[in-house]
CSV table of C-alpha atoms and ligand atoms in Angstrom, one decimal:
chain,number,residue,atom,x,y,z
A,188,MET,CA,-2.9,-19.3,40.0
A,189,SER,CA,-4.2,-16.2,38.5
A,190,LYS,CA,-5.2,-16.1,34.9
A,191,ARG,CA,-4.5,-12.9,32.9
A,192,PRO,CA,-7.8,-11.4,31.8
A,193,PRO,CA,-8.3,-11.7,28.0
A,194,SER,CA,-7.0,-8.6,26.3
A,195,THR,CA,-10.1,-8.3,24.1
A,196,SER,CA,-13.7,-9.0,24.9
A,197,HIS,CA,-15.8,-10.6,22.2
A,198,ASP,CA,-17.4,-7.2,21.6
A,199,ASP,CA,-14.1,-5.6,20.6
A,200,ILE,CA,-13.8,-4.7,16.9
A,201,PRO,CA,-10.1,-4.7,15.9
A,202,GLN,CA,-8.9,-2.2,13.3
A,203,ALA,CA,-7.6,-5.1,11.2
A,204,SER,CA,-8.1,-8.8,11.4
A,205,PRO,CA,-5.9,-11.1,9.3
A,206,LYS,CA,-7.2,-14.0,11.4
A,207,ALA,CA,-10.8,-13.3,10.3
A,208,ALA,CA,-9.6,-13.3,6.7
A,209,TYR,CA,-8.1,-16.7,7.2
A,210,LEU,CA,-11.2,-18.1,8.9
A,211,ALA,CA,-13.5,-16.8,6.2
A,212,HIS,CA,-11.8,-19.2,3.7
A,213,LYS,CA,-10.1,-21.6,6.0
A,214,THR,CA,-11.0,-24.9,4.2
A,215,GLU,CA,-9.8,-23.6,0.8
A,216,ILE,CA,-6.7,-22.1,2.2
A,217,GLU,CA,-5.7,-25.2,4.1
A,218,ALA,CA,-6.3,-27.4,1.0
A,219,ALA,CA,-4.0,-25.1,-1.0
A,220,LEU,CA,-1.3,-25.2,1.7
A,221,LEU,CA,-1.5,-29.0,1.8
A,222,ARG,CA,-1.3,-29.3,-1.9
A,223,ALA,CA,1.8,-27.1,-2.0
A,224,ALA,CA,3.4,-29.0,0.9
A,225,GLU,CA,2.7,-32.4,-0.8
A,226,SER,CA,4.1,-31.2,-4.1
A,227,GLY,CA,7.6,-31.6,-2.7
A,228,TRP,CA,8.7,-28.5,-4.6
A,229,TYR,CA,9.4,-25.6,-2.2
A,230,ILE,CA,11.3,-22.9,-4.1
A,231,LEU,CA,9.7,-21.1,-7.1
A,232,GLY,CA,8.4,-23.6,-9.7
A,233,ARG,CA,4.8,-24.3,-10.8
A,234,GLU,CA,2.8,-22.9,-7.9
A,235,VAL,CA,4.6,-19.6,-8.0
A,236,GLU,CA,4.5,-19.4,-11.8
A,237,ASP,CA,0.8,-20.1,-11.9
A,238,PHE,CA,0.2,-17.3,-9.3
A,239,GLU,CA,2.4,-14.9,-11.3
A,240,ARG,CA,0.4,-15.7,-14.5
A,241,GLU,CA,-2.9,-15.3,-12.8
A,242,PHE,CA,-2.0,-12.1,-11.1
A,243,ALA,CA,-0.5,-10.6,-14.3
A,244,ARG,CA,-3.8,-11.5,-16.2
A,245,TYR,CA,-5.8,-9.9,-13.4
A,246,ILE,CA,-3.8,-6.6,-13.7
A,247,GLY,CA,-3.9,-6.5,-17.4
A,248,ASP,CA,-1.4,-6.6,-20.3
A,249,VAL,CA,1.7,-7.1,-18.1
A,250,SER,CA,4.4,-9.6,-17.1
A,251,ALA,CA,5.0,-10.4,-13.4
A,252,ALA,CA,7.9,-11.5,-11.2
A,253,SER,CA,7.0,-12.3,-7.6
A,254,VAL,CA,9.5,-11.5,-4.8
A,255,GLY,CA,9.9,-11.8,-1.0
A,256,ASN,CA,7.9,-8.7,0.1
A,257,GLY,CA,6.6,-5.3,-1.0
A,258,THR,CA,9.7,-3.4,0.0
A,259,ASP,CA,11.9,-5.6,-2.2
A,260,ALA,CA,9.4,-5.3,-5.0
A,261,ILE,CA,9.9,-1.5,-5.0
A,262,GLU,CA,13.6,-1.8,-4.7
A,263,LEU,CA,13.9,-4.3,-7.6
A,264,ALA,CA,11.4,-2.3,-9.7
A,265,LEU,CA,13.7,0.8,-9.3
A,266,ARG,CA,16.8,-1.3,-10.1
A,267,ALA,CA,15.0,-2.5,-13.2
A,268,CYS,CA,14.7,1.2,-14.2
A,269,ASP,CA,18.5,1.5,-13.8
A,270,VAL,CA,18.2,3.5,-10.6
A,271,SER,CA,21.5,3.2,-8.8
A,272,ARG,CA,23.6,4.8,-6.1
A,273,GLY,CA,23.3,8.6,-6.0
A,274,ASP,CA,20.4,8.9,-8.4
A,275,VAL,CA,17.4,11.1,-7.3
A,276,VAL,CA,14.0,9.4,-6.8
A,277,PHE,CA,10.9,11.5,-6.0
A,278,THR,CA,8.3,10.2,-3.7
A,279,VAL,CA,6.0,11.3,-0.9
A,280,SER,CA,6.5,11.6,2.9
A,281,HIS,CA,2.9,10.5,3.7
A,282,THR,CA,3.4,6.8,3.1
A,283,ALA,CA,4.6,3.6,4.7
A,284,VAL,CA,8.2,4.0,5.5
A,285,ALA,CA,8.9,1.0,3.2
A,286,THR,CA,8.5,3.2,0.2
A,287,VAL,CA,11.5,5.3,1.3
A,288,SER,CA,13.6,2.4,2.7
A,289,ALA,CA,13.4,0.7,-0.7
A,290,ILE,CA,14.9,3.8,-2.4
A,291,ASP,CA,17.4,4.2,0.5
A,292,ARG,CA,18.7,0.6,0.2
A,293,ILE,CA,19.9,1.2,-3.4
A,294,GLY,CA,21.8,4.2,-2.1
A,295,ALA,CA,19.6,6.4,-4.2
A,296,VAL,CA,18.5,9.8,-2.9
A,297,PRO,CA,14.9,10.2,-2.0
A,298,VAL,CA,13.4,13.6,-2.5
A,299,LEU,CA,10.0,13.9,-0.7
A,300,VAL,CA,7.2,16.0,-2.1
A,301,ASP,CA,3.9,17.1,-0.6
A,302,THR,CA,0.5,15.5,-1.0
A,303,ASP,CA,-2.8,16.7,-2.2
A,304,PRO,CA,-4.9,17.7,0.9
A,305,ALA,CA,-8.0,16.0,-0.4
A,306,THR,CA,-6.7,12.6,-1.7
A,307,PHE,CA,-3.5,12.3,0.4
A,308,THR,CA,-1.6,11.2,-2.7
A,309,MET,CA,1.3,12.9,-4.5
A,310,ASP,CA,0.5,16.5,-5.6
A,311,PRO,CA,1.6,16.8,-9.2
A,312,GLU,CA,2.3,20.5,-8.8
A,313,ALA,CA,4.5,19.9,-5.9
A,314,LEU,CA,6.3,17.2,-8.0
A,315,ALA,CA,6.8,19.7,-10.8
A,316,VAL,CA,8.4,22.2,-8.4
A,317,ALA,CA,10.6,19.5,-6.9
A,318,ILE,CA,11.9,18.4,-10.3
A,319,ALA,CA,12.8,22.0,-11.2
A,320,GLU,CA,14.4,22.5,-7.8
A,321,VAL,CA,16.6,19.5,-8.1
A,322,LYS,CA,17.7,20.6,-11.6
A,323,ARG,CA,18.7,24.0,-10.2
A,324,SER,CA,20.1,23.2,-6.8
A,325,PRO,CA,23.9,23.0,-6.4
A,326,GLU,CA,23.2,20.5,-3.7
A,327,PHE,CA,22.2,18.0,-6.5
A,328,ALA,CA,24.8,19.0,-9.0
A,329,GLY,CA,25.9,15.9,-10.9
A,330,ALA,CA,23.1,13.8,-9.5
A,331,ARG,CA,20.8,12.3,-12.1
A,332,ALA,CA,17.1,12.4,-11.4
A,333,LYS,CA,15.8,9.0,-12.4
A,334,ALA,CA,12.4,8.0,-11.1
A,335,VAL,CA,9.1,9.0,-9.4
A,336,VAL,CA,7.3,6.6,-7.0
A,337,PRO,CA,3.7,7.7,-6.6
A,338,VAL,CA,1.8,5.8,-3.9
A,339,HIS,CA,-1.8,4.8,-4.3
A,340,LEU,CA,-2.4,5.4,-0.7
A,341,TYR,CA,-5.4,3.8,1.2
A,342,GLY,CA,-6.5,2.2,-2.2
A,343,HIS,CA,-7.1,5.6,-3.9
A,344,ALA,CA,-5.2,6.2,-7.2
A,345,ALA,CA,-2.6,9.0,-7.3
A,346,ALA,CA,-3.1,11.6,-10.1
A,347,MET,CA,-1.4,9.3,-12.7
A,348,SER,CA,-2.2,11.2,-15.9
A,349,GLU,CA,-0.5,14.3,-14.6
A,350,ILE,CA,2.3,12.4,-12.8
A,351,VAL,CA,3.2,10.1,-15.8
A,352,GLU,CA,3.1,13.0,-18.3
A,353,LEU,CA,5.3,15.2,-16.1
A,354,ALA,CA,7.7,12.4,-15.3
A,355,HIS,CA,8.2,11.3,-18.9
A,356,ARG,CA,8.6,14.8,-20.1
A,357,SER,CA,11.4,15.2,-17.5
A,358,GLY,CA,13.0,11.9,-18.5
A,359,LEU,CA,12.0,10.1,-15.3
A,360,ARG,CA,10.6,6.5,-15.0
A,361,VAL,CA,7.5,5.9,-13.0
A,362,VAL,CA,7.4,3.1,-10.4
A,363,GLU,CA,3.9,2.7,-8.9
A,364,ASP,CA,3.7,1.7,-5.3
A,365,CYS,CA,0.5,-0.4,-5.4
A,366,ALA,CA,1.0,-2.0,-2.0
A,367,GLN,CA,-2.4,-0.6,-0.9
A,368,ALA,CA,-4.3,-0.7,-4.2
A,369,HIS,CA,-4.8,-4.3,-5.5
A,370,GLY,CA,-7.7,-4.1,-7.9
A,371,GLY,CA,-8.0,-0.3,-7.8
A,372,SER,CA,-8.3,1.7,-11.0
A,373,LEU,CA,-8.3,5.2,-12.5
A,374,ASP,CA,-10.3,6.1,-15.6
A,375,GLY,CA,-11.2,2.4,-16.1
A,376,ARG,CA,-7.5,1.5,-16.2
A,377,ARG,CA,-6.0,-0.8,-13.5
A,378,LEU,CA,-3.5,0.6,-11.1
A,379,GLY,CA,-0.2,-1.1,-11.9
A,380,THR,CA,-0.5,-0.4,-15.6
A,381,TRP,CA,0.0,3.4,-15.5
A,382,GLY,CA,3.7,3.6,-14.9
A,383,ASP,CA,6.7,2.0,-16.4
A,384,ILE,CA,6.6,-0.7,-13.7
A,385,ALA,CA,4.7,-1.4,-10.5
A,386,ALA,CA,5.2,-3.0,-7.1
A,387,PHE,CA,2.7,-4.8,-4.9
A,388,SER,CA,2.9,-6.1,-1.3
A,389,PHE,CA,1.0,-9.1,0.1
A,390,TYR,CA,1.6,-8.2,3.7
A,391,PRO,CA,-1.2,-9.9,5.8
A,392,THR,CA,-3.4,-6.8,6.1
A,393,LYS,CA,-3.3,-5.8,2.5
A,394,ASN,CA,-6.3,-6.2,0.2
A,395,LEU,CA,-4.6,-9.2,-1.3
A,396,ALA,CA,-2.8,-10.8,1.5
A,397,ALA,CA,-0.5,-13.8,2.3
A,398,LEU,CA,-0.2,-15.5,5.6
A,399,GLY,CA,3.2,-13.9,5.9
A,400,ASP,CA,5.4,-11.8,3.6
A,401,GLY,CA,5.1,-11.6,-0.2
A,402,GLY,CA,5.4,-9.1,-3.1
A,403,ILE,CA,5.3,-8.9,-6.8
A,404,VAL,CA,6.6,-6.6,-9.6
A,405,VAL,CA,4.5,-6.1,-12.7
A,406,GLY,CA,5.1,-4.2,-15.9
A,407,PRO,CA,4.4,-4.1,-19.7
A,408,ASP,CA,8.2,-4.4,-20.5
A,409,GLU,CA,9.1,-8.1,-20.4
A,410,LYS,CA,12.8,-7.2,-20.4
A,411,MET,CA,12.5,-5.3,-17.2
A,412,ILE,CA,10.5,-8.0,-15.5
A,413,ARG,CA,13.2,-10.5,-16.6
A,414,ARG,CA,15.8,-8.4,-14.9
A,415,VAL,CA,13.7,-8.6,-11.7
A,416,ARG,CA,13.4,-12.3,-12.1
A,417,ALA,CA,17.2,-12.6,-12.3
A,418,MET,CA,17.9,-10.2,-9.4
A,419,ARG,CA,15.5,-12.0,-7.1
A,420,GLN,CA,17.6,-15.1,-7.3
A,421,TYR,CA,21.4,-14.3,-7.1
A,422,GLY,CA,21.4,-12.7,-10.6
A,423,TRP,CA,20.8,-16.1,-12.3
A,424,GLU,CA,19.6,-16.2,-15.8
A,425,ASP,CA,20.7,-19.8,-16.1
A,426,ARG,CA,20.9,-22.0,-13.0
A,427,TYR,CA,24.1,-21.5,-11.0
A,428,ILE,CA,25.4,-18.8,-13.4
A,429,SER,CA,25.0,-15.2,-12.3
A,430,ALA,CA,24.7,-12.9,-15.3
A,431,THR,CA,24.3,-9.9,-13.0
A,432,ARG,CA,24.7,-9.3,-9.3
A,433,GLY,CA,21.6,-10.3,-7.4
A,434,PHE,CA,19.9,-11.1,-4.2
A,435,ASN,CA,17.6,-13.7,-2.6
A,436,SER,CA,14.0,-12.4,-2.6
A,437,ARG,CA,11.6,-15.1,-3.7
A,438,LEU,CA,7.8,-15.5,-3.1
A,439,ASP,CA,7.4,-18.5,-0.9
A,440,VAL,CA,5.6,-21.5,-2.5
A,441,LEU,CA,3.1,-21.8,0.4
A,442,GLN,CA,2.3,-18.1,0.2
A,443,ALA,CA,1.7,-18.4,-3.6
A,444,ALA,CA,-0.8,-21.2,-2.9
A,445,VAL,CA,-2.7,-19.0,-0.4
A,446,LEU,CA,-2.6,-16.0,-2.8
A,447,ARG,CA,-4.1,-18.0,-5.6
A,448,VAL,CA,-7.1,-18.8,-3.4
A,449,ARG,CA,-7.4,-15.2,-2.4
A,450,LEU,CA,-6.9,-13.6,-5.8
A,451,ALA,CA,-10.1,-15.4,-7.0
A,452,LYS,CA,-12.0,-13.5,-4.2
A,453,LEU,CA,-10.3,-10.1,-4.5
A,454,ASP,CA,-13.0,-8.4,-6.6
A,455,ALA,CA,-15.8,-9.6,-4.2
A,456,GLU,CA,-13.8,-8.5,-1.2
A,457,ASN,CA,-13.0,-5.1,-2.7
A,458,ALA,CA,-16.8,-4.8,-3.4
A,459,ARG,CA,-17.5,-5.5,0.2
A,460,ARG,CA,-14.9,-2.9,1.3
A,461,ARG,CA,-16.7,-0.4,-1.0
A,462,ALA,CA,-20.1,-1.3,0.4
A,463,ILE,CA,-18.8,-0.7,4.0
A,464,ALA,CA,-17.3,2.6,2.9
A,465,GLN,CA,-20.7,3.6,1.5
A,466,ARG,CA,-22.4,2.9,4.8
A,467,TYR,CA,-19.8,5.0,6.6
A,468,ASP,CA,-20.2,7.8,4.0
A,469,GLU,CA,-24.0,7.8,4.6
A,470,ALA,CA,-23.7,7.7,8.4
A,471,LEU,CA,-21.1,10.5,8.5
A,472,ALA,CA,-22.7,12.7,5.8
A,473,ASP,CA,-24.2,15.2,8.3
A,474,THR,CA,-21.4,15.2,10.8
A,475,ALA,CA,-18.3,17.4,11.3
A,476,VAL,CA,-16.0,14.4,10.7
A,477,GLN,CA,-14.6,14.6,7.2
A,478,ARG,CA,-15.1,11.5,5.0
A,479,PRO,CA,-12.6,10.3,2.4
A,480,VAL,CA,-12.7,12.2,-0.9
A,481,VAL,CA,-12.8,10.2,-4.1
A,482,ALA,CA,-11.4,12.0,-7.1
A,483,ALA,CA,-13.1,11.8,-10.5
A,484,GLY,CA,-12.4,8.6,-12.3
A,485,VAL,CA,-11.1,6.7,-9.3
A,486,HIS,CA,-12.3,3.3,-8.4
A,487,HIS,CA,-11.4,3.3,-4.7
A,488,VAL,CA,-10.6,-0.1,-3.1
A,489,TYR,CA,-10.5,1.2,0.5
A,490,HIS,CA,-7.4,-0.5,1.8
A,491,GLN,CA,-8.2,2.0,4.6
A,492,TYR,CA,-11.2,4.2,5.3
A,493,VAL,CA,-9.6,7.4,6.6
A,494,VAL,CA,-11.6,10.1,8.3
A,495,ARG,CA,-10.3,13.4,9.2
A,496,THR,CA,-10.9,15.8,12.2
A,497,ALA,CA,-8.9,18.3,14.2
A,498,GLY,CA,-10.0,16.3,17.3
A,499,ARG,CA,-8.4,13.1,16.0
A,500,ASP,CA,-6.8,12.0,19.3
A,501,GLU,CA,-10.1,12.6,21.1
A,502,LEU,CA,-12.1,10.6,18.5
A,503,LYS,CA,-9.6,7.8,18.8
A,504,ARG,CA,-10.0,7.7,22.6
A,505,HIS,CA,-13.7,7.9,22.3
A,506,LEU,CA,-13.8,4.9,19.9
A,507,GLU,CA,-11.5,2.9,22.2
A,508,ARG,CA,-14.0,3.4,25.0
A,509,GLU,CA,-16.7,2.1,22.6
A,510,HIS,CA,-14.5,-1.0,21.9
A,511,VAL,CA,-13.7,0.1,18.3
A,512,GLY,CA,-10.1,-0.3,17.2
A,513,THR,CA,-8.6,2.4,15.0
A,514,ALA,CA,-5.1,3.2,13.7
A,515,VAL,CA,-3.3,6.2,12.3
A,516,HIS,CA,-1.7,5.7,8.9
A,517,TYR,CA,0.7,7.3,9.5
A,518,PRO,CA,1.3,9.2,12.7
A,519,GLU,CA,4.7,10.7,11.7
A,520,PRO,CA,5.6,11.8,8.2
A,521,ILE,CA,8.8,10.1,7.1
A,522,HIS,CA,10.9,13.3,7.0
A,523,LEU,CA,10.1,13.8,10.7
A,524,GLN,CA,11.0,10.3,11.9
A,525,PRO,CA,14.2,9.8,13.9
A,526,ALA,CA,15.9,7.8,11.1
A,527,TYR,CA,15.4,10.5,8.5
A,528,ARG,CA,14.9,13.8,10.3
A,529,GLY,CA,17.4,16.4,9.0
A,530,SER,CA,19.0,13.9,6.7
A,531,ILE,CA,16.4,13.5,4.0
A,532,ALA,CA,15.7,16.0,1.2
A,533,VAL,CA,12.2,17.6,1.2
A,534,ALA,CA,10.9,19.8,-1.5
A,535,GLY,CA,9.4,22.8,0.3
A,536,GLN,CA,7.3,22.7,3.5
A,537,LEU,CA,5.2,19.5,3.1
A,538,ALA,CA,2.5,21.4,5.0
A,539,ASN,CA,-0.4,19.2,3.7
A,540,THR,CA,1.5,16.1,4.8
A,541,GLU,CA,2.2,17.4,8.3
A,542,ARG,CA,-1.3,18.5,8.8
A,543,ALA,CA,-2.8,15.2,7.6
A,544,ALA,CA,-0.6,13.3,10.1
A,545,ARG,CA,-2.3,15.2,12.9
A,546,GLU,CA,-5.9,14.8,11.7
A,547,ILE,CA,-6.3,11.3,10.1
A,548,LEU,CA,-7.8,8.2,11.6
A,549,SER,CA,-8.4,4.8,10.0
A,550,LEU,CA,-11.6,3.1,10.9
A,551,PRO,CA,-11.9,-0.7,10.5
A,552,ILE,CA,-12.9,-1.7,6.9
A,553,TYR,CA,-11.9,-5.4,6.3
A,554,PRO,CA,-14.4,-7.4,4.3
A,555,GLN,CA,-15.2,-9.8,7.2
A,556,LEU,CA,-16.9,-7.0,9.3
A,557,THR,CA,-20.6,-7.8,9.7
A,558,ASP,CA,-23.3,-5.2,8.9
A,559,GLU,CA,-24.0,-5.1,12.6
A,560,GLN,CA,-20.4,-4.2,13.4
A,561,VAL,CA,-20.3,-1.6,10.7
A,562,GLY,CA,-23.5,-0.1,12.1
A,563,ARG,CA,-22.0,-0.1,15.6
A,564,ILE,CA,-18.8,1.6,14.4
A,565,ALA,CA,-20.7,4.3,12.5
A,566,ALA,CA,-23.0,4.9,15.5
A,567,ALA,CA,-20.0,5.2,17.8
A,568,VAL,CA,-18.4,7.9,15.5
A,569,ARG,CA,-21.7,9.8,15.3
A,570,ALA,CA,-22.0,9.7,19.1
A,571,TRP,CA,-18.7,11.4,19.6
A,572,LYS,CA,-19.4,15.0,20.7
A,573,GLY,CA,-16.9,16.4,18.2
A,574,ALA,CA,-19.0,14.8,15.4
A,575,ARG,CA,-21.7,17.4,15.9
A,576,ARG,CA,-21.6,20.4,13.7
A,577,PRO,CA,-19.8,22.7,14.1
A,578,ALA,CA,-16.8,20.5,14.9
A,579,VAL,CA,-14.6,21.0,18.0
A,580,GLY,CA,-11.6,22.8,16.6
A,581,ALA,CA,-12.9,22.6,13.1
A,582,ARG,CA,-11.6,25.0,10.4
A,583,ALA,CA,-13.8,28.0,9.8
B,769,PLP,C1,2.9,-2.4,3.0
B,769,PLP,C2,3.5,-1.3,2.1
B,769,PLP,C3,4.8,-1.4,1.6
B,769,PLP,C4,5.8,-2.5,2.0
B,769,PLP,O1,5.4,-3.8,1.9
B,769,PLP,P1,6.1,-5.0,2.7
B,769,PLP,O2,5.5,-6.2,2.1
B,769,PLP,O3,5.7,-4.8,4.2
B,769,PLP,O4,7.5,-4.9,2.5
B,769,PLP,C5,5.2,-0.5,0.7
B,769,PLP,N1,4.5,0.6,0.5
B,769,PLP,C6,3.3,0.8,1.0
B,769,PLP,C7,2.5,2.0,0.6
B,769,PLP,C8,2.7,-0.2,1.9
B,769,PLP,O5,1.5,0.0,2.4
């Protein structure tokens, strides 16, 4: 009998490792899972309410309604803003496809705007142009522009002052996509408190992660959060009586138990991510590989550490040979993906978005990486021939 060789040697550093995150706090996580199992209560209830209260307190002066996953969180947040079929919702093309599928599932019309080339987040000027275009265009005659969904991509805040000001001036609600930004802030104010309402995901690789699916909606308006709470459970306000039409999208009790353990460690883990980012920054300072830009006032929580080079595919292959896993978030802008190409509205050319997709590469940055591993990754990037100045194919 032949055994398949193991797919990874012990030297391999994966790009992400939910397993390492589990092992790091195994005893506490298992105790929480057991406590939830033995409670005998398996849908919503105490465990979920306690997590919602703890998470809301962590974010700030908000209420919270947990749901089944991050995509549902965005959808229900939009519905709580009265977004319905045919309404226009502005967002970016450089994001997880989930941002757009949430809009799509309502039957609303996503309009994709370009990103800022430095921060990879929504460009407020591109948003202003898009809002004006939708107003003018006969294609959108009769459609109501309802909301904007800025994404705090990679853990870096979008330009919220400008976006919120512009959106509110134009009569639009702001739904923050905070799926990659738990604990991040801008000008000392937590992400998730800038817009009218905000959505988080607890997908296993996120900064705050479940051992499965999970999500939450937070916001300052208790009435909107109550609507989410009704929608997530068949539209019930009272048991068995649907006041509105709803769904089934509930945070699992076992996941809530795990999330309570991990929420208490979120700040320490984000601090570790920031320390790793700083080591990468120092190691790459004199190379031709571009480091992430941090805009003024941004407390970056480094969901991803994304470097940029015209030789991206080459760097990726080089790191593979050095046993360093990398990923591209994301390789294809949404407006160019088979499901959406030619059938989704884009405002202008999205040139920054398309260029970014060709040049970006996410290095490993989870908190369980050891200093030795971080050193090895940084050294491997430095050793790539394209890292020497001037870069292979670099801009003049
Ligand atoms: C992960 C993610 C989502 C979706 O979350 P799920 O829990 O997988 O549904 C939405 N938006 C962004 C930016 C994400 O990274």
